[in-house]
CSV table of C-alpha atoms and ligand atoms in Angstrom, one decimal:
chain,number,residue,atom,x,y,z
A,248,UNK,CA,-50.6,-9.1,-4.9
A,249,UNK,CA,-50.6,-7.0,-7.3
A,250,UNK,CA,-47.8,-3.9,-8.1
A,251,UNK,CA,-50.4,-0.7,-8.2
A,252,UNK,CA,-49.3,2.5,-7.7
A,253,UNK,CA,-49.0,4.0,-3.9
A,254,UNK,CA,-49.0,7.7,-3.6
A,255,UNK,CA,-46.3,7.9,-1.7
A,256,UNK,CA,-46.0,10.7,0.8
A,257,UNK,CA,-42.4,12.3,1.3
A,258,UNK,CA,-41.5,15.4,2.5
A,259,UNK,CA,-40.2,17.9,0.1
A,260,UNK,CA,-37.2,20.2,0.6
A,261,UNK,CA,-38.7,23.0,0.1
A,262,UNK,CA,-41.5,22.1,2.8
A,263,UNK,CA,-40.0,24.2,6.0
A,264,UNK,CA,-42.3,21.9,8.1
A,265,UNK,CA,-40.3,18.9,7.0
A,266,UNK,CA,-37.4,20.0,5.4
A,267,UNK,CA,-34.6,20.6,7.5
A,268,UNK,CA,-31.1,22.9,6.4
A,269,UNK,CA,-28.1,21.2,7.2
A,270,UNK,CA,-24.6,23.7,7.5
A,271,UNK,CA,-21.4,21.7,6.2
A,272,UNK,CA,-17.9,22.5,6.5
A,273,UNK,CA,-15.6,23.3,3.6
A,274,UNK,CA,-14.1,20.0,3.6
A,275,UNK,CA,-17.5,18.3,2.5
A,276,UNK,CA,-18.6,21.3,0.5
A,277,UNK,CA,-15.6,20.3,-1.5
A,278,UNK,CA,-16.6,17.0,-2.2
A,279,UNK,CA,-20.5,17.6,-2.4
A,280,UNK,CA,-19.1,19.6,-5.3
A,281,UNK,CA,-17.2,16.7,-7.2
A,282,UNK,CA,-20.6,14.6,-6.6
A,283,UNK,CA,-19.5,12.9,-3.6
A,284,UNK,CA,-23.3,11.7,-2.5
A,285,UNK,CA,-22.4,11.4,1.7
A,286,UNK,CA,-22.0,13.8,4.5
A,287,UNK,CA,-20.6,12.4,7.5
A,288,UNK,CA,-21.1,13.2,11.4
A,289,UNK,CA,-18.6,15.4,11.7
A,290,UNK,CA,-18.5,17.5,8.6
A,291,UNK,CA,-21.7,19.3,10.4
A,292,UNK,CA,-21.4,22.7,11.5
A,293,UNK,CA,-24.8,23.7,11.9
A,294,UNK,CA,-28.3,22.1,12.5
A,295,UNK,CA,-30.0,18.4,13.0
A,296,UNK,CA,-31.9,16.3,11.7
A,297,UNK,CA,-33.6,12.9,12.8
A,298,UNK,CA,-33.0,9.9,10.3
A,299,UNK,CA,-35.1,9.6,7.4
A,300,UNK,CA,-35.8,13.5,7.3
A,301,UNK,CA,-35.5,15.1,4.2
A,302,UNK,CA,-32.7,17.7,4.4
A,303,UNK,CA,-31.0,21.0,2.8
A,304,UNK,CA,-27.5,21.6,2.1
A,305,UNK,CA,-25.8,24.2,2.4
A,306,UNK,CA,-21.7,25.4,2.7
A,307,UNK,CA,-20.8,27.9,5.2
A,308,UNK,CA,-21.2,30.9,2.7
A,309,UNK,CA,-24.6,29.8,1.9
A,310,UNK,CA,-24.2,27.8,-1.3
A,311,UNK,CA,-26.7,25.4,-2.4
A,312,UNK,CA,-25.6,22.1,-2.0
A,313,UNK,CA,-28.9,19.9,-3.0
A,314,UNK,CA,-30.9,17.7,-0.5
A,315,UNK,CA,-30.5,14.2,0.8
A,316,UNK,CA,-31.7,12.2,3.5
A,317,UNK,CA,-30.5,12.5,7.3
A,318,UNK,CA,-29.5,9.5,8.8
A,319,UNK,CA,-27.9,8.9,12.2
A,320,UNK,CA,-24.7,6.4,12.6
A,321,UNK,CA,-21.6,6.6,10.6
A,322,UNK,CA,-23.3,8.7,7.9
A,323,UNK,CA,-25.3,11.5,8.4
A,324,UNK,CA,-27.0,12.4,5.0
A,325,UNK,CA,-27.4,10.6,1.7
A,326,UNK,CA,-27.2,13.3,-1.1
A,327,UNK,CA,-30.0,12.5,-3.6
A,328,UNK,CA,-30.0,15.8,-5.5
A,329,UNK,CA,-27.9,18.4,-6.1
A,330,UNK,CA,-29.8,21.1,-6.7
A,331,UNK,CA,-33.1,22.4,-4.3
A,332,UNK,CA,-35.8,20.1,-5.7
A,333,UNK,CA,-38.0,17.6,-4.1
A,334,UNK,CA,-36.7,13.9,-2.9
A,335,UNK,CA,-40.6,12.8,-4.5
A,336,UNK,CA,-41.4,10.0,-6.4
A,337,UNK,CA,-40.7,11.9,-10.0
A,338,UNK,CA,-37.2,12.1,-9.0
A,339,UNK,CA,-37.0,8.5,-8.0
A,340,UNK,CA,-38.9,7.7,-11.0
A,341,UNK,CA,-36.4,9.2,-13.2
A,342,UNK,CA,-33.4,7.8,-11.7
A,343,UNK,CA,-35.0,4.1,-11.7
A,344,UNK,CA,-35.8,5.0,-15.8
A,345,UNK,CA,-32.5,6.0,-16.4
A,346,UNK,CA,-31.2,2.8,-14.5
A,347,UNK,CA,-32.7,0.6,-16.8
A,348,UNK,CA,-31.4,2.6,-19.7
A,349,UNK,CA,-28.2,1.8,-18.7
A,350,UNK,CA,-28.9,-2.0,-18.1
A,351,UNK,CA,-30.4,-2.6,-22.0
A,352,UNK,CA,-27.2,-4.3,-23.4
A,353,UNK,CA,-27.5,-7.1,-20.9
A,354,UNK,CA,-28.7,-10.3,-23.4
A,355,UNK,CA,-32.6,-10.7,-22.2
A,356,UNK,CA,-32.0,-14.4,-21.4
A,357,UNK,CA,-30.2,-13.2,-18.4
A,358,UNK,CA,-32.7,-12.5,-15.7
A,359,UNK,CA,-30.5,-12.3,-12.8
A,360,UNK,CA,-29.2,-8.8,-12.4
A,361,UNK,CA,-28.8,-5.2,-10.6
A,362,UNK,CA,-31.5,-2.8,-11.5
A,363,UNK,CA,-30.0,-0.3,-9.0
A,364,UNK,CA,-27.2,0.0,-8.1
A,365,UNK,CA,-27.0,2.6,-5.3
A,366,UNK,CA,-24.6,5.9,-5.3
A,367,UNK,CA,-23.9,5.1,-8.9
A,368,UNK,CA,-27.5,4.9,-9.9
A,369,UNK,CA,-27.9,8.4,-7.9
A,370,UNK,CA,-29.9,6.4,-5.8
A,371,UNK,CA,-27.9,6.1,-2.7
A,372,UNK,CA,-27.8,3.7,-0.2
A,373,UNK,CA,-31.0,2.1,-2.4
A,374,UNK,CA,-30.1,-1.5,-4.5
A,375,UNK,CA,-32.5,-3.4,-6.3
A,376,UNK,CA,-31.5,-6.9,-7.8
A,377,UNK,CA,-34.1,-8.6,-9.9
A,378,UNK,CA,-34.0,-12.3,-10.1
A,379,UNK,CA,-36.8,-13.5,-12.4
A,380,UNK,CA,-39.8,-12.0,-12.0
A,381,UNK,CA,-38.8,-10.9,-8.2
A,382,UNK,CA,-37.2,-8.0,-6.6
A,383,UNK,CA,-34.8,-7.5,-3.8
A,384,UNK,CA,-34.6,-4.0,-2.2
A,385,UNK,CA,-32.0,-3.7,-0.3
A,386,UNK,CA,-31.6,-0.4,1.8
A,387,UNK,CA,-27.9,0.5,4.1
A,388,UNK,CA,-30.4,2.1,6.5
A,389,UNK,CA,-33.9,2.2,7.9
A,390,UNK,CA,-34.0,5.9,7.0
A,391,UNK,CA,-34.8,5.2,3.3
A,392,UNK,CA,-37.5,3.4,4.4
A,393,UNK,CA,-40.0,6.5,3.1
A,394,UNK,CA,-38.6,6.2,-0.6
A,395,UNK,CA,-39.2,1.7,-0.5
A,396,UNK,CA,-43.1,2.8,-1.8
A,397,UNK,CA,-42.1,5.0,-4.5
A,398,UNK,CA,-39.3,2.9,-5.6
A,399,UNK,CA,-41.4,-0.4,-5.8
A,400,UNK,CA,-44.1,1.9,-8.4
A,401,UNK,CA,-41.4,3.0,-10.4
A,402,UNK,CA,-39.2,-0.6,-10.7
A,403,UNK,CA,-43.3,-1.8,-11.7
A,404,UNK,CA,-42.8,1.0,-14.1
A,405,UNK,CA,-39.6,0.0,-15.5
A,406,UNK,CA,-39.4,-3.5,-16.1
A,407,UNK,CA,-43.1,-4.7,-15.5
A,408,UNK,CA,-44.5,-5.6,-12.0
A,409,UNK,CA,-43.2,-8.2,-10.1
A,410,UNK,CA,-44.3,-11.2,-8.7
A,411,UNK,CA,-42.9,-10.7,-5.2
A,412,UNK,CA,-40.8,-7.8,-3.5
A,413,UNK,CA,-38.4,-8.7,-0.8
A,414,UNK,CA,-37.0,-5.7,1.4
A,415,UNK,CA,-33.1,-6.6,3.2
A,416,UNK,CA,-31.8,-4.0,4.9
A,417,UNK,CA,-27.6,-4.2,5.2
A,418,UNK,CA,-25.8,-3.7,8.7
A,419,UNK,CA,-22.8,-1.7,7.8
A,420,UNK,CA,-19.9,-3.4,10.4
A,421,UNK,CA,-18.8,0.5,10.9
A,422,UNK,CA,-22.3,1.0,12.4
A,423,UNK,CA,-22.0,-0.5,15.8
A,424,UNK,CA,-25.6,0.0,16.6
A,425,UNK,CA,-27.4,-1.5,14.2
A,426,UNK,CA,-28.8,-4.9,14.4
A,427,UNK,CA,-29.1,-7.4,11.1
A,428,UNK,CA,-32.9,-7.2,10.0
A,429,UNK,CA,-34.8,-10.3,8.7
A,430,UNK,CA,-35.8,-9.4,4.8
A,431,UNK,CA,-39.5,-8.9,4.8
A,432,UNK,CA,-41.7,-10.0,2.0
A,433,UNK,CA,-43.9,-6.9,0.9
A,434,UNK,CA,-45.8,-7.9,-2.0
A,435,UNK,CA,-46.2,-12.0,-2.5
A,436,UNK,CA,-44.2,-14.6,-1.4
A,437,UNK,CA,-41.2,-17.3,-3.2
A,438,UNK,CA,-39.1,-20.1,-2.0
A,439,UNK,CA,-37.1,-21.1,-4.8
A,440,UNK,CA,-36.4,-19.3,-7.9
A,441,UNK,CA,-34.6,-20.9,-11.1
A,442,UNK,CA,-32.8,-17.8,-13.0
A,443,UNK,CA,-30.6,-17.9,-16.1
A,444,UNK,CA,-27.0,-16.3,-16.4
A,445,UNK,CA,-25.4,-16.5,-19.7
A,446,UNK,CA,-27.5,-19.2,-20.8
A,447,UNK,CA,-26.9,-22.0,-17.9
A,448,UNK,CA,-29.6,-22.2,-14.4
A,449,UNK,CA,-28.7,-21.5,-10.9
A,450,UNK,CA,-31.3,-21.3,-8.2
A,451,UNK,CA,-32.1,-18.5,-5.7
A,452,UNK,CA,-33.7,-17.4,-3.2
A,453,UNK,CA,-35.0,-14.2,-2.6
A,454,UNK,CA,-35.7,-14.4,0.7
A,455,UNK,CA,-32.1,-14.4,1.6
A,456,UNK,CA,-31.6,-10.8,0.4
A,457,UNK,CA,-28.2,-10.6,-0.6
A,458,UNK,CA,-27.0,-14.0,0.0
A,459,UNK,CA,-29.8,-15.1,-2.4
A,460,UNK,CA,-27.5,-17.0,-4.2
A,461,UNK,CA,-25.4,-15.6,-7.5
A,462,UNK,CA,-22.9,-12.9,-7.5
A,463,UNK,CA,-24.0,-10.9,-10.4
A,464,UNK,CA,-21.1,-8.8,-10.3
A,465,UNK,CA,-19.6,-11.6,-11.1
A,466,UNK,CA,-21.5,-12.2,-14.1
A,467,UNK,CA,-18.9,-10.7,-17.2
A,468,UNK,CA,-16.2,-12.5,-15.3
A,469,UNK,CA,-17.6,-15.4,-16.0
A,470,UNK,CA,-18.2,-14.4,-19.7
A,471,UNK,CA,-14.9,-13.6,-20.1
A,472,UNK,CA,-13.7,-16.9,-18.9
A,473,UNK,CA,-16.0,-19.2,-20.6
A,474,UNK,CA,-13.9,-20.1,-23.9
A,475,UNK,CA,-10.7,-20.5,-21.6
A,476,UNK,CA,-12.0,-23.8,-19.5
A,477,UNK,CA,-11.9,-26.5,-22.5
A,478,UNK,CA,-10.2,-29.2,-21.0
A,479,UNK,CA,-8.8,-27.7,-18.0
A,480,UNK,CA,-8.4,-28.8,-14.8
A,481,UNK,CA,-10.6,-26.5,-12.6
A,482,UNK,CA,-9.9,-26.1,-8.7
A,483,UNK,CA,-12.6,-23.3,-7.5
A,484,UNK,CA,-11.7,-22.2,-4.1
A,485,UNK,CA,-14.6,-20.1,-2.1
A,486,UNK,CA,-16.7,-22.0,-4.5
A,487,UNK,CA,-20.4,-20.7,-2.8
A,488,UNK,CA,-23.3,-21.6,-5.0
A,489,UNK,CA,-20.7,-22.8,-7.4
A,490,UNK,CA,-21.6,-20.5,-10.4
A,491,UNK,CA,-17.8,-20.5,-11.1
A,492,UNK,CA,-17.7,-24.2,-11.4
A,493,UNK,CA,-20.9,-24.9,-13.4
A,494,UNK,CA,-20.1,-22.1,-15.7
A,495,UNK,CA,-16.4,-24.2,-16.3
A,496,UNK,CA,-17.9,-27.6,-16.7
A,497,UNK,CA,-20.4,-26.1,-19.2
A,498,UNK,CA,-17.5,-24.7,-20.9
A,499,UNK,CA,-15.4,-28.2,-21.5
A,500,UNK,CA,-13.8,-28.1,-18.3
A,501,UNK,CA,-12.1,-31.4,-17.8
A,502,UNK,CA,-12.3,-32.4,-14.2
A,503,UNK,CA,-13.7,-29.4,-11.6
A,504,UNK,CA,-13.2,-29.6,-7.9
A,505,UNK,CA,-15.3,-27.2,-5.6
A,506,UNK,CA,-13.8,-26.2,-2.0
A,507,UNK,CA,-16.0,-24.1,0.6
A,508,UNK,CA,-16.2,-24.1,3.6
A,509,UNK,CA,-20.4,-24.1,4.0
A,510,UNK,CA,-22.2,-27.7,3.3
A,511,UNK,CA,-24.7,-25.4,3.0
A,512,UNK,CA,-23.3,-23.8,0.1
A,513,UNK,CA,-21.9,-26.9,-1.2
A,514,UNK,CA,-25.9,-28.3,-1.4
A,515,UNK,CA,-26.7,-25.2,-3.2
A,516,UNK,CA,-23.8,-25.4,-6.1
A,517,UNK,CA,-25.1,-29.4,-6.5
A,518,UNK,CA,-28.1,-28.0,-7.3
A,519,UNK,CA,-26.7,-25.8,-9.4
A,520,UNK,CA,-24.9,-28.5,-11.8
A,521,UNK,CA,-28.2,-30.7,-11.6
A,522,UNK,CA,-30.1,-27.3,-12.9
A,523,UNK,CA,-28.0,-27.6,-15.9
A,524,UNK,CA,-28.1,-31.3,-16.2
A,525,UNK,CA,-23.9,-31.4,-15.2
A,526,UNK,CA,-22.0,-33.7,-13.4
A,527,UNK,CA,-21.0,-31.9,-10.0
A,528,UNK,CA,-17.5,-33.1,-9.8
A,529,UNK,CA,-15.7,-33.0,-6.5
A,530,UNK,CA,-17.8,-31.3,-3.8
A,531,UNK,CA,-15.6,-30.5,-0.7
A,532,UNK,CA,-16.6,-28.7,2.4
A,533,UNK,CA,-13.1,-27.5,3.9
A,534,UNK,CA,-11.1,-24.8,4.4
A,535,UNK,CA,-9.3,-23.4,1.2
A,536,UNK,CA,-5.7,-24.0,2.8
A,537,UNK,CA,-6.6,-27.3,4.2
A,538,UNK,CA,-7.6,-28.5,0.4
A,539,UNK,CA,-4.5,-26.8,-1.1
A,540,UNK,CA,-1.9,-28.3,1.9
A,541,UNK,CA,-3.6,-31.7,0.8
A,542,UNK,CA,-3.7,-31.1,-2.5
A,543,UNK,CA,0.0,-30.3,-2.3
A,544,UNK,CA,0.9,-33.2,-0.1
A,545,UNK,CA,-0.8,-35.9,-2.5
A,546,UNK,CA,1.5,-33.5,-5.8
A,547,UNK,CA,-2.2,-32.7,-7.5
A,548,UNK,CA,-2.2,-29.8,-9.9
A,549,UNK,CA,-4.2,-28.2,-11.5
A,550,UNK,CA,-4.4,-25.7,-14.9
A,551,UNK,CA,-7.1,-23.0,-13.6
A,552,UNK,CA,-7.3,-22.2,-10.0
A,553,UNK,CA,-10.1,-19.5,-9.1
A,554,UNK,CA,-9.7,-18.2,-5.6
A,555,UNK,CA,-12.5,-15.2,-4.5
A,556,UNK,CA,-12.4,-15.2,-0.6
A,557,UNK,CA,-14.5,-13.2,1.6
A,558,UNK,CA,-13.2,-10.4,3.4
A,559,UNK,CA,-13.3,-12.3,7.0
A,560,UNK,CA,-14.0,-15.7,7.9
A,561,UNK,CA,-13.2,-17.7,10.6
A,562,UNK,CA,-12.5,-21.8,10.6
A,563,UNK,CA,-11.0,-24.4,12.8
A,564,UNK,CA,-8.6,-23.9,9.3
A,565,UNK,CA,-7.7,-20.6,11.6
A,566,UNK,CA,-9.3,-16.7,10.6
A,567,UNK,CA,-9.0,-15.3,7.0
A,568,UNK,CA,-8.6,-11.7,7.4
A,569,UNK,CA,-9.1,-10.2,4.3
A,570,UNK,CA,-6.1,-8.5,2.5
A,571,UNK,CA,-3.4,-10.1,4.8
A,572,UNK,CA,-3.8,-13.3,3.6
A,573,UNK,CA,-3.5,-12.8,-0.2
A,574,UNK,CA,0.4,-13.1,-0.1
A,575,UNK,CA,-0.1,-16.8,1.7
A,576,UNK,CA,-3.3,-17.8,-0.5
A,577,UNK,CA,-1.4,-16.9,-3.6
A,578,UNK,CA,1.6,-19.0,-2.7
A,579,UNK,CA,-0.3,-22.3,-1.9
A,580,UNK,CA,-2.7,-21.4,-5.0
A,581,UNK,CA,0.7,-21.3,-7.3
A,582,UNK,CA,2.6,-24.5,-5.5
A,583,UNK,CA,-0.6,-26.6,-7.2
A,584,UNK,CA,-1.0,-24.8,-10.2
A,585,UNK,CA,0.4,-26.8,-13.3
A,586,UNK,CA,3.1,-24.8,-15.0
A,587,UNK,CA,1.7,-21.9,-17.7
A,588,UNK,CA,-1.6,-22.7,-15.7
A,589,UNK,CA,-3.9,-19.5,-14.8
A,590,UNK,CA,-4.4,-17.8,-11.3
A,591,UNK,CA,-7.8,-16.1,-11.7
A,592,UNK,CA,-7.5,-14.3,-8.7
A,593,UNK,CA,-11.0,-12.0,-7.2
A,594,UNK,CA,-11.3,-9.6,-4.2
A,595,UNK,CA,-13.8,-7.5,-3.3
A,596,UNK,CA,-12.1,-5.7,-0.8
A,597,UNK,CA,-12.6,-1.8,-1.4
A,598,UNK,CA,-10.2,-1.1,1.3
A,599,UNK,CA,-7.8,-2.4,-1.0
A,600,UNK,CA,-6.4,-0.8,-3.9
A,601,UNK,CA,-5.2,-2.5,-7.2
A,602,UNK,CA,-1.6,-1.8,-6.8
A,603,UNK,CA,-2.3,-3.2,-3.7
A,604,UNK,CA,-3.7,-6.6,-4.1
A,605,UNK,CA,-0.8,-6.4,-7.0
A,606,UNK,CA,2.0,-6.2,-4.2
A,607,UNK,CA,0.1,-9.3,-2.5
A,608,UNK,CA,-0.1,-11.5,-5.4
A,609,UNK,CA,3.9,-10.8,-5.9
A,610,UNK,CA,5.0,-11.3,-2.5
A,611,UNK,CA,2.9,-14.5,-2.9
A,612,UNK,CA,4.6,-15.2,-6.3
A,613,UNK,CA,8.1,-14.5,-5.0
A,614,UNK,CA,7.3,-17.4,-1.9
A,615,UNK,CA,7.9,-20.1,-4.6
A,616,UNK,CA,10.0,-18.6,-7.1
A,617,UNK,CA,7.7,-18.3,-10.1
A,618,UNK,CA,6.1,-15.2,-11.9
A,619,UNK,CA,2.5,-13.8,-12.5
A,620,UNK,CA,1.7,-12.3,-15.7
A,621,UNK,CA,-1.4,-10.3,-16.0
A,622,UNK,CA,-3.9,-11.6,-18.9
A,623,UNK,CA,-7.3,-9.6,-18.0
A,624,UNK,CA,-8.5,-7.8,-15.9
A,625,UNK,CA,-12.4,-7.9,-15.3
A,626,UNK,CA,-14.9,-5.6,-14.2
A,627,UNK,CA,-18.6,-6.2,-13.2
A,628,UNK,CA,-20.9,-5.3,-16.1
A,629,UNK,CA,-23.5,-2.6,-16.7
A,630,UNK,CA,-25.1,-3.1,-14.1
A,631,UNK,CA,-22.5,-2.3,-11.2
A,632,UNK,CA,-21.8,1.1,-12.5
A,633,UNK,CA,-19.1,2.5,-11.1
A,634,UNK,CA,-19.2,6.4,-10.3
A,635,UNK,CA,-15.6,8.0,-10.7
A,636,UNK,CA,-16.5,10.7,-8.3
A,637,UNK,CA,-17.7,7.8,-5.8
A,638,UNK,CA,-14.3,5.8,-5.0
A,639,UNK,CA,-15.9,3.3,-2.6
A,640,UNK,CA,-17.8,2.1,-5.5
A,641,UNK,CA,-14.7,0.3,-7.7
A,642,UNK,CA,-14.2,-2.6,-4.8
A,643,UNK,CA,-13.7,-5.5,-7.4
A,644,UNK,CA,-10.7,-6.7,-8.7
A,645,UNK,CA,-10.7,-9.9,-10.8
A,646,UNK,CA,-7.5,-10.7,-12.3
A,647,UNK,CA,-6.4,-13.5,-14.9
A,648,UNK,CA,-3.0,-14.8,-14.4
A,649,UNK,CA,-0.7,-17.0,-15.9
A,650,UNK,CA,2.2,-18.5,-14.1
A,651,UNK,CA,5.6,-19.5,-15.1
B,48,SAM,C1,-17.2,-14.2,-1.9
B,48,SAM,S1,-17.9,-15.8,-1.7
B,48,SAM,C2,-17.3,-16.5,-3.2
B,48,SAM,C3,-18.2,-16.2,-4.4
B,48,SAM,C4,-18.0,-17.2,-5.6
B,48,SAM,N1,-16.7,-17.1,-6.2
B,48,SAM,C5,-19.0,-16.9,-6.7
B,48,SAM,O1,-18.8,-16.1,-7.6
B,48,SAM,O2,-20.1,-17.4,-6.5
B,48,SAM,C6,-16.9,-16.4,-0.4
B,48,SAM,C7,-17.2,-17.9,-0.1
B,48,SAM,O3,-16.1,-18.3,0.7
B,48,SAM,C8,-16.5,-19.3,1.6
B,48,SAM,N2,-15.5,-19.4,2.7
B,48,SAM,C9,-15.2,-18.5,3.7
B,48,SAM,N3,-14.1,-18.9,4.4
B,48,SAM,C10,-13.6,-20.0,3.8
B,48,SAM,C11,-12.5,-20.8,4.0
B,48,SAM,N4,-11.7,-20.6,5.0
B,48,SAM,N5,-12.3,-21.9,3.1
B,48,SAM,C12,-13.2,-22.1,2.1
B,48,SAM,N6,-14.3,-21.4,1.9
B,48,SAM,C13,-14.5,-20.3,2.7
B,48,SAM,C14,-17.9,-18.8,2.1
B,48,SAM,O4,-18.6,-19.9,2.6
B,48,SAM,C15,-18.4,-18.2,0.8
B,48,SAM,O5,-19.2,-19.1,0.1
């Protein structure tokens, strides 16, 4: 199929027919003034709206607050603008333009990346990851639904039109009564899709929607680390589609050992090293503390140790809950880490801060008497802006560090 232009149809503000005004309280009026782009349920004081409906703001006194899009659930409006103008396809344009703008530094032979990047593209609630010559769109809600047409044309616009266009929606866990939704191809169809990080292969799938198959937030991280593997003994914990452990053994990592829990994923990072004509090292479908009990047991060590968990899992190994565990995790990482080896330690927990996961890593650290030093600490690339007057936005920490 090809990527012509729709006309889209969306309501403008400053159509009474379809615009609705929305009252807020003080409290939000406060924060839609720092650029804060949500307005929750109960921050209303006057009027409704039904989801997807293009919407007014206004504080108590009147003021203008810009327009956004209602939405029902745990948020109840998207800010997309701050002043009165239209939610159209010029505005959507522009913010998609000024997107790629920011995104031109990344070397060309990487083609897996985030052309939007939601509330810190000023397209909130909206993400687009390319991989290749395909598009995800991934919407938080079916009420952006009206803006998918538009967005396509101007992403076309942008970088050139792609080959197919997958559309994921994300089910919030705060938003008790949504459903996951299948991603839907709209425009052509892909199976598997070879993409190039940094110069080394890893295969995708689009179809997946955001477990397609590379964290490209992940992406600098990996830069950053790639002249400190030579001839290190690698243990990558979480491992997923292994992008950690190719990117180490194509580095001059000695001996790498992948541990995850999914076969699935396992199958997937094998792939991964044969894409880059690598040997896959040890492969091991287990639970992290099983591997790092055994691993103790048998007095293997090891010089880098990456550990990036999930924020909830559950295995006959027990349930991983997120910022809890970190104090435990970090003391069976350090008790088979080879002394002056390096912790690179990753969550993606926004609910936790950096002091934080700082506290967990010490408390972890005290459990068998050695010390963390902090070497670098790593932030995703141009592509996962980070708003300052959007907190939720800055959920990454990825920490190098080297124990006593
Ligand atoms: C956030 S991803 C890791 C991303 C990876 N570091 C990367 O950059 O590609 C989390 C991974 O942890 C795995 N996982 C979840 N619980 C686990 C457990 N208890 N032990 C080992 N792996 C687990 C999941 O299967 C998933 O692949």
């Amino acid at each position: 199929m090809n990527g012509g232009r729709s006309t889209p149809k969306l309501p403008a503000a400053g159509d009474r027919s379809a615009g609705n005004e929305l009252v807020v309280n003080g409290y939000s009026t406060g924060w839609l003034k720092r650029g804060f782009p949500w307005v929750y349920p109960a921050e209303i004081v006057q009027g409704r709206a039904d989801p997807g409906t293009v919407v007014r703001l206004r504080g108590e006194g009147g003021t203008a607050l810009g327009v956004g899009i209602a939405d029902r659930g745990w948020i109840s409006v998207r800010r997309f603008r701050r002043d009165d103008g239209p939610v159209d396809a010029a505005l959507i344009r522009s913010r998609v333009e000024a997107a790629r703008r920011r995104r031109l530094s990344i070397e060309p032979a990487t083609t897996a990346w985030r052309l939007v990047n939601a509330e810190n593209d000023e397209l909130p609630g909206i993400r687009v990851d390319v991989w290749g010559g395909h598009l995800v769109v991934t919407l938080d809600s079916p009420s952006l639904r009206n803006l998918v047409d538009p967005l396509i044309a101007a992403c076309d616009e942008a970088i050139g039109n792609a080959d197919s266009v997958w559309l994921a929606e994300r089910r919030d866990p705060r938003d008790i009564e949504r459903k996951s939704i299948p991603v839907t191809a709209l425009r052509g169809r892909v199976e598997d899709v070879t993409v190039t990080e940094l110069g080394l292969n890893y295969e995708v799938r689009p179809s997946l929607g955001k477990d397609a198959g590379l964290f490209t937030d992940m992406r600098t991280n990996r830069e950053w680390m790639a002249p400190h593997w030579e001839n290190s003994r690698v243990l990558n914990l979480f491992a997923h589609t292994g992008a950690f452990s190719v990117s180490a053994r194509a580095n001059g990592a000695a001996e790498v050992v992948s541990v995850d829990l999914s076969d699935g994923y396992l199958a997937r990072a094998r792939r991964n090293f044969e894409l880059n004509g690598l040997d896959a090292g040890e492969l091991l479908a287990e639970d992290a503390f099983k591997a790092l009990d055994r691993f103790r047991r048998q007095g293997r060590t090891f010089d880098r140790i990456v550990v990036d968990p999930p924020g909830y899992s559950h295995s006959d190994g027990g349930t991983w809950q997120g910022e809890k565990e970190w104090p435990r995790l970090t003391g069976a990482c350090l008790r088979v880490l080879a002394p002056g080896g390096w912790l690179i330690a990753a969550s993606n927990l926004g609910s936790q801060s950096p002091k934080q996961f700082g506290g967990a890593l010490s408390e972890g650290a005290d459990r068998t008497g050695r010390e963390l030093r902090l070497l670098h600490e790593g932030t995703p690339g141009v592509d996962h802006p980070a708003a300052l007057h959007f907190p939720e936005s800055r959920y990454l920490k990825f920490w190098v560090l080297e124990a006593s």
